[in-house]
Amino acid sequence: MGGPAARTPLPIGIQRIKSEPDMDISSLFSNRYAYENEAYEMGYSVERVASVEQLASALRRYLFATVHWIEALFSLAQMENVAEKVAVLKSVFAPYTILCQAARTAQIGDTTILQPYPLQLSRDMDVICLCNRTTIPRQPPRHLLETNLLANNLVPRVLDDLVAPMRKLSLSEAEIVVLSALVVLDPDSPGLSESSSLALSQLRDRVQNALFQLIRENSSALHTVTSRFGNILLLLPPLA
């Protein structure tokens, strides 16, 4: 993932999905149990287009999922600084959200893998699936575009640059988990100290090595392993 100068943030902002304008983001880490009622079970289907309220609800759910990931990975890196957790949250929330949406959308209709969520299949797959069983079509309806939560080209970009190659790869659940960790482990997040950046970078290297070992366990041919490893890592640049 690139540094701050190279990053082009996707147009999904934490500030836009707060329930209260003055909510302190750090409270998501210091008092995250206060938001447990919004951490509903994620599920995916293609039955209905999201309303404005459903889109906002899904984005908030992804926010809490990102917080959970940051807490877990910071614990592994033996880091506890809340301000740095907030810094990483601001940096990785958008790419993590897009990764989740793309990976789960790609799984719909893929019968070669064991689905972790109850999925409703459809011939019309030209949509992004959200975690509350709603969708955003390639051409988002006006009521969603007017919220400023989506850019005009966001959905086609996700479908073409992420969902399509993910469908070809038929990512396993373990590979999706590792990819999620790689996205969240951003050592270039603005606001990190040098030592914290190094700690996250070292942990990311370990996770990347775990991905290679995971692929190698499922293939005996080295060229197949290296090819798949490279193709999976190529999913990361569109998120940067």
mmCIF file of C-alpha atoms in Angstrom:
data_model
loop_
_atom_site.group_PDB
_atom_site.id
_atom_site.type_symbol
_atom_site.label_atom_id
_atom_site.label_comp_id
_atom_site.label_asym_id
_atom_site.label_seq_id
_atom_site.Cartn_x
_atom_site.Cartn_y
_atom_site.Cartn_z
ATOM 1 C CA MET A 1 0.000 0.000 0.000
ATOM 2 C CA GLY A 2 1.404 3.385 -0.934
ATOM 3 C CA GLY A 3 2.404 6.254 1.319
ATOM 4 C CA PRO A 4 0.316 9.351 1.957
ATOM 5 C CA ALA A 5 1.549 11.171 -1.127
ATOM 6 C CA ALA A 6 0.546 8.330 -3.435
ATOM 7 C CA ARG A 7 -2.789 7.558 -1.837
ATOM 8 C CA THR A 8 -6.026 8.500 -3.585
ATOM 9 C CA PRO A 9 -8.705 7.906 -0.949
ATOM 10 C CA LEU A 10 -11.897 6.257 -2.068
ATOM 11 C CA PRO A 11 -14.910 8.521 -1.475
ATOM 12 C CA ILE A 12 -16.238 6.793 1.624
ATOM 13 C CA GLY A 13 -15.497 8.963 4.626
ATOM 14 C CA ILE A 14 -15.692 8.119 8.307
ATOM 15 C CA GLN A 15 -16.945 11.616 9.010
ATOM 16 C CA ARG A 16 -20.004 11.057 6.821
ATOM 17 C CA ILE A 17 -21.302 8.016 8.642
ATOM 18 C CA LYS A 18 -21.211 9.206 12.225
ATOM 19 C CA SER A 19 -24.503 9.033 14.068
ATOM 20 C CA GLU A 20 -23.481 12.151 15.992
ATOM 21 C CA PRO A 21 -21.452 14.982 14.426
ATOM 22 C CA ASP A 22 -19.312 15.410 17.547
ATOM 23 C CA MET A 23 -18.602 11.720 18.179
ATOM 24 C CA ASP A 24 -14.961 11.181 19.096
ATOM 25 C CA ILE A 25 -13.528 8.482 16.828
ATOM 26 C CA SER A 26 -11.198 7.392 19.612
ATOM 27 C CA SER A 27 -14.251 6.266 21.588
ATOM 28 C CA LEU A 28 -14.598 3.400 19.112
ATOM 29 C CA PHE A 29 -11.483 1.971 20.743
ATOM 30 C CA SER A 30 -11.823 3.188 24.324
ATOM 31 C CA ASN A 31 -15.527 2.386 24.627
ATOM 32 C CA ARG A 32 -16.366 0.225 21.633
ATOM 33 C CA TYR A 33 -18.858 -1.887 23.600
ATOM 34 C CA ALA A 34 -21.203 1.114 23.490
ATOM 35 C CA TYR A 35 -21.700 0.351 19.788
ATOM 36 C CA GLU A 36 -22.230 -3.394 20.073
ATOM 37 C CA ASN A 37 -25.903 -3.057 19.170
ATOM 38 C CA GLU A 38 -24.841 -1.913 15.690
ATOM 39 C CA ALA A 39 -22.395 -4.786 15.152
ATOM 40 C CA TYR A 40 -24.995 -7.064 13.579
ATOM 41 C CA GLU A 41 -24.141 -10.292 11.783
ATOM 42 C CA MET A 42 -23.010 -9.666 8.237
ATOM 43 C CA GLY A 43 -24.870 -11.335 5.391
ATOM 44 C CA TYR A 44 -24.950 -10.947 1.622
ATOM 45 C CA SER A 45 -27.619 -11.282 -1.075
ATOM 46 C CA VAL A 46 -28.668 -9.584 -4.307
ATOM 47 C CA GLU A 47 -32.358 -9.126 -3.626
ATOM 48 C CA ARG A 48 -32.692 -5.359 -3.207
ATOM 49 C CA VAL A 49 -30.956 -2.061 -3.841
ATOM 50 C CA ALA A 50 -29.837 -0.255 -0.707
ATOM 51 C CA SER A 51 -31.701 2.756 0.587
ATOM 52 C CA VAL A 52 -29.736 5.727 1.897
ATOM 53 C CA GLU A 53 -30.271 4.494 5.451
ATOM 54 C CA GLN A 54 -29.167 0.965 4.558
ATOM 55 C CA LEU A 55 -26.021 2.232 2.843
ATOM 56 C CA ALA A 56 -25.133 4.308 5.906
ATOM 57 C CA SER A 57 -25.849 1.336 8.170
ATOM 58 C CA ALA A 58 -23.606 -0.937 6.100
ATOM 59 C CA LEU A 59 -20.770 1.587 6.165
ATOM 60 C CA ARG A 60 -21.038 1.869 9.926
ATOM 61 C CA ARG A 61 -20.905 -1.922 10.197
ATOM 62 C CA TYR A 62 -17.720 -1.960 8.124
ATOM 63 C CA LEU A 63 -16.355 0.728 10.419
ATOM 64 C CA PHE A 64 -16.834 -1.495 13.462
ATOM 65 C CA ALA A 65 -15.285 -4.429 11.596
ATOM 66 C CA THR A 66 -12.245 -2.284 10.810
ATOM 67 C CA VAL A 67 -11.950 -1.333 14.477
ATOM 68 C CA HIS A 68 -12.025 -5.027 15.403
ATOM 69 C CA TRP A 69 -9.231 -5.784 12.930
ATOM 70 C CA ILE A 70 -7.091 -2.910 14.192
ATOM 71 C CA GLU A 71 -7.531 -4.005 17.798
ATOM 72 C CA ALA A 72 -6.506 -7.568 16.954
ATOM 73 C CA LEU A 73 -3.496 -6.640 14.828
ATOM 74 C CA PHE A 74 -2.249 -3.967 17.219
ATOM 75 C CA SER A 75 -2.406 -6.585 19.959
ATOM 76 C CA LEU A 76 -0.246 -8.929 17.871
ATOM 77 C CA ALA A 77 2.213 -6.091 17.288
ATOM 78 C CA GLN A 78 2.119 -5.253 21.022
ATOM 79 C CA MET A 79 0.903 -1.724 20.320
ATOM 80 C CA GLU A 80 -1.669 0.044 22.489
ATOM 81 C CA ASN A 81 -1.603 3.725 21.501
ATOM 82 C CA VAL A 82 -5.206 4.810 20.832
ATOM 83 C CA ALA A 83 -4.180 7.837 18.767
ATOM 84 C CA GLU A 84 -2.241 5.557 16.435
ATOM 85 C CA LYS A 85 -5.202 3.192 16.196
ATOM 86 C CA VAL A 86 -7.310 6.160 15.112
ATOM 87 C CA ALA A 87 -4.641 7.121 12.567
ATOM 88 C CA VAL A 88 -4.727 3.644 11.036
ATOM 89 C CA LEU A 89 -8.528 3.600 11.090
ATOM 90 C CA LYS A 90 -8.689 6.822 9.089
ATOM 91 C CA SER A 91 -6.167 5.445 6.617
ATOM 92 C CA VAL A 92 -7.509 1.935 6.045
ATOM 93 C CA PHE A 93 -11.269 2.185 6.570
ATOM 94 C CA ALA A 94 -12.062 2.926 2.922
ATOM 95 C CA PRO A 95 -9.791 0.274 1.344
ATOM 96 C CA TYR A 96 -10.855 -2.348 3.899
ATOM 97 C CA THR A 97 -14.519 -1.602 3.206
ATOM 98 C CA ILE A 98 -14.019 -1.896 -0.546
ATOM 99 C CA LEU A 99 -12.077 -5.142 -0.123
ATOM 100 C CA CYS A 100 -14.896 -6.666 1.932
ATOM 101 C CA GLN A 101 -17.531 -5.620 -0.568
ATOM 102 C CA ALA A 102 -15.538 -6.883 -3.539
ATOM 103 C CA ALA A 103 -14.541 -10.207 -1.977
ATOM 104 C CA ARG A 104 -18.057 -11.101 -0.858
ATOM 105 C CA THR A 105 -19.573 -9.942 -4.139
ATOM 106 C CA ALA A 106 -17.095 -12.148 -6.007
ATOM 107 C CA GLN A 107 -18.152 -15.151 -3.946
ATOM 108 C CA ILE A 108 -21.763 -14.903 -5.057
ATOM 109 C CA GLY A 109 -22.375 -17.463 -7.743
ATOM 110 C CA ASP A 110 -19.017 -19.163 -7.183
ATOM 111 C CA THR A 111 -19.910 -22.770 -6.432
ATOM 112 C CA THR A 112 -16.274 -23.883 -6.226
ATOM 113 C CA ILE A 113 -15.822 -22.542 -2.697
ATOM 114 C CA LEU A 114 -17.577 -22.988 0.609
ATOM 115 C CA GLN A 115 -19.617 -19.870 1.245
ATOM 116 C CA PRO A 116 -19.204 -18.348 4.729
ATOM 117 C CA TYR A 117 -22.456 -16.409 4.423
ATOM 118 C CA PRO A 118 -25.954 -17.331 3.228
ATOM 119 C CA LEU A 119 -26.013 -16.033 -0.347
ATOM 120 C CA GLN A 120 -28.893 -15.559 -2.740
ATOM 121 C CA LEU A 121 -27.817 -16.230 -6.335
ATOM 122 C CA SER A 122 -28.874 -14.190 -9.335
ATOM 123 C CA ARG A 123 -28.074 -14.004 -13.027
ATOM 124 C CA ASP A 124 -27.656 -10.253 -12.729
ATOM 125 C CA MET A 125 -24.365 -9.963 -10.884
ATOM 126 C CA ASP A 126 -23.518 -6.416 -11.986
ATOM 127 C CA VAL A 127 -23.851 -5.094 -8.450
ATOM 128 C CA ILE A 128 -21.762 -4.627 -5.328
ATOM 129 C CA CYS A 129 -23.109 -6.534 -2.348
ATOM 130 C CA LEU A 130 -23.216 -4.876 1.056
ATOM 131 C CA CYS A 131 -23.012 -6.593 4.428
ATOM 132 C CA ASN A 132 -26.696 -5.968 5.264
ATOM 133 C CA ARG A 133 -28.001 -7.981 2.293
ATOM 134 C CA THR A 134 -28.481 -4.985 0.031
ATOM 135 C CA THR A 135 -26.702 -3.984 -3.174
ATOM 136 C CA ILE A 136 -25.430 -1.034 -5.173
ATOM 137 C CA PRO A 137 -25.845 -1.467 -8.965
ATOM 138 C CA ARG A 138 -23.156 -0.505 -11.467
ATOM 139 C CA GLN A 139 -25.169 2.601 -12.222
ATOM 140 C CA PRO A 140 -26.191 3.708 -8.717
ATOM 141 C CA PRO A 141 -29.653 5.234 -8.411
ATOM 142 C CA ARG A 142 -29.933 8.943 -7.866
ATOM 143 C CA HIS A 143 -30.923 8.638 -4.214
ATOM 144 C CA LEU A 144 -27.535 7.051 -3.436
ATOM 145 C CA LEU A 145 -25.436 9.397 -5.555
ATOM 146 C CA GLU A 146 -27.022 12.427 -3.911
ATOM 147 C CA THR A 147 -25.734 11.336 -0.498
ATOM 148 C CA ASN A 148 -22.105 12.025 -1.516
ATOM 149 C CA LEU A 149 -21.231 8.633 -0.026
ATOM 150 C CA LEU A 150 -20.443 7.312 -3.503
ATOM 151 C CA ALA A 151 -18.481 8.674 -6.427
ATOM 152 C CA ASN A 152 -19.898 8.249 -9.918
ATOM 153 C CA ASN A 153 -17.167 5.798 -10.942
ATOM 154 C CA LEU A 154 -16.753 3.903 -7.670
ATOM 155 C CA VAL A 155 -18.997 0.923 -8.419
ATOM 156 C CA PRO A 156 -17.644 0.226 -11.946
ATOM 157 C CA ARG A 157 -14.108 0.519 -10.582
ATOM 158 C CA VAL A 158 -14.761 -2.023 -7.843
ATOM 159 C CA LEU A 159 -16.559 -4.421 -10.186
ATOM 160 C CA ASP A 160 -13.956 -4.249 -12.956
ATOM 161 C CA ASP A 161 -10.714 -3.892 -10.995
ATOM 162 C CA LEU A 162 -11.495 -6.114 -8.011
ATOM 163 C CA VAL A 163 -14.597 -8.284 -8.318
ATOM 164 C CA ALA A 164 -13.752 -9.607 -11.795
ATOM 165 C CA PRO A 165 -10.198 -10.772 -10.951
ATOM 166 C CA MET A 166 -11.367 -12.103 -7.583
ATOM 167 C CA ARG A 167 -13.950 -14.275 -9.331
ATOM 168 C CA LYS A 168 -11.238 -15.677 -11.594
ATOM 169 C CA LEU A 169 -9.064 -16.472 -8.585
ATOM 170 C CA SER A 170 -11.918 -17.994 -6.524
ATOM 171 C CA LEU A 171 -10.353 -16.767 -3.311
ATOM 172 C CA SER A 172 -10.658 -19.056 -0.316
ATOM 173 C CA GLU A 173 -11.933 -17.744 2.993
ATOM 174 C CA ALA A 174 -8.413 -17.977 4.432
ATOM 175 C CA GLU A 175 -7.008 -15.928 1.548
ATOM 176 C CA ILE A 176 -9.651 -13.239 2.098
ATOM 177 C CA VAL A 177 -8.748 -13.080 5.783
ATOM 178 C CA VAL A 178 -5.054 -12.678 4.982
ATOM 179 C CA LEU A 179 -5.808 -10.001 2.383
ATOM 180 C CA SER A 180 -7.870 -8.135 4.968
ATOM 181 C CA ALA A 181 -4.943 -8.177 7.376
ATOM 182 C CA LEU A 182 -2.576 -6.900 4.678
ATOM 183 C CA VAL A 183 -4.887 -3.976 3.945
ATOM 184 C CA VAL A 184 -5.271 -3.022 7.602
ATOM 185 C CA LEU A 185 -1.540 -3.317 8.300
ATOM 186 C CA ASP A 186 -0.649 -0.008 6.671
ATOM 187 C CA PRO A 187 2.701 1.188 8.051
ATOM 188 C CA ASP A 188 2.404 4.389 6.008
ATOM 189 C CA SER A 189 -0.692 5.626 7.838
ATOM 190 C CA PRO A 190 -0.199 9.330 8.646
ATOM 191 C CA GLY A 191 0.247 9.813 12.381
ATOM 192 C CA LEU A 192 2.246 6.680 13.159
ATOM 193 C CA SER A 193 5.541 6.961 14.992
ATOM 194 C CA GLU A 194 8.619 5.523 13.334
ATOM 195 C CA SER A 195 8.715 2.589 15.752
ATOM 196 C CA SER A 196 5.022 1.810 15.252
ATOM 197 C CA SER A 197 5.381 2.005 11.483
ATOM 198 C CA LEU A 198 8.255 -0.462 11.677
ATOM 199 C CA ALA A 199 6.251 -2.805 13.914
ATOM 200 C CA LEU A 200 3.306 -2.842 11.498
ATOM 201 C CA SER A 201 5.641 -3.324 8.539
ATOM 202 C CA GLN A 202 7.284 -6.322 10.177
ATOM 203 C CA LEU A 203 3.921 -7.847 11.048
ATOM 204 C CA ARG A 204 2.718 -7.290 7.483
ATOM 205 C CA ASP A 205 5.782 -9.146 6.197
ATOM 206 C CA ARG A 206 4.871 -12.073 8.448
ATOM 207 C CA VAL A 207 1.286 -12.050 7.185
ATOM 208 C CA GLN A 208 2.477 -11.895 3.580
ATOM 209 C CA ASN A 209 4.719 -14.886 4.209
ATOM 210 C CA ALA A 210 1.746 -16.692 5.756
ATOM 211 C CA LEU A 211 -0.192 -16.081 2.540
ATOM 212 C CA PHE A 212 2.590 -17.680 0.504
ATOM 213 C CA GLN A 213 2.695 -20.692 2.831
ATOM 214 C CA LEU A 214 -1.089 -20.996 2.648
ATOM 215 C CA ILE A 215 -1.011 -21.113 -1.142
ATOM 216 C CA ARG A 216 1.892 -23.567 -1.142
ATOM 217 C CA GLU A 217 -0.044 -25.956 1.092
ATOM 218 C CA ASN A 218 -2.726 -26.197 -1.580
ATOM 219 C CA SER A 219 -0.457 -26.664 -4.594
ATOM 220 C CA SER A 220 2.548 -28.841 -5.327
ATOM 221 C CA ALA A 221 3.774 -26.884 -8.362
ATOM 222 C CA LEU A 222 6.031 -23.958 -7.467
ATOM 223 C CA HIS A 223 5.141 -21.972 -10.587
ATOM 224 C CA THR A 224 1.456 -22.260 -9.675
ATOM 225 C CA VAL A 225 2.176 -21.068 -6.145
ATOM 226 C CA THR A 226 4.196 -18.048 -7.229
ATOM 227 C CA SER A 227 1.675 -17.143 -9.930
ATOM 228 C CA ARG A 228 -1.277 -17.242 -7.553
ATOM 229 C CA PHE A 229 0.667 -15.399 -4.865
ATOM 230 C CA GLY A 230 1.505 -12.627 -7.318
ATOM 231 C CA ASN A 231 -2.034 -12.410 -8.683
ATOM 232 C CA ILE A 232 -3.479 -12.097 -5.185
ATOM 233 C CA LEU A 233 -1.029 -9.336 -4.257
ATOM 234 C CA LEU A 234 -2.003 -7.517 -7.465
ATOM 235 C CA LEU A 235 -5.432 -7.020 -5.910
ATOM 236 C CA LEU A 236 -3.914 -4.547 -3.443
ATOM 237 C CA PRO A 237 -2.863 -1.649 -5.751
ATOM 238 C CA PRO A 238 -6.457 -0.771 -6.796
ATOM 239 C CA LEU A 239 -7.204 -0.273 -3.094
ATOM 240 C CA ALA A 240 -4.302 2.117 -2.499
#
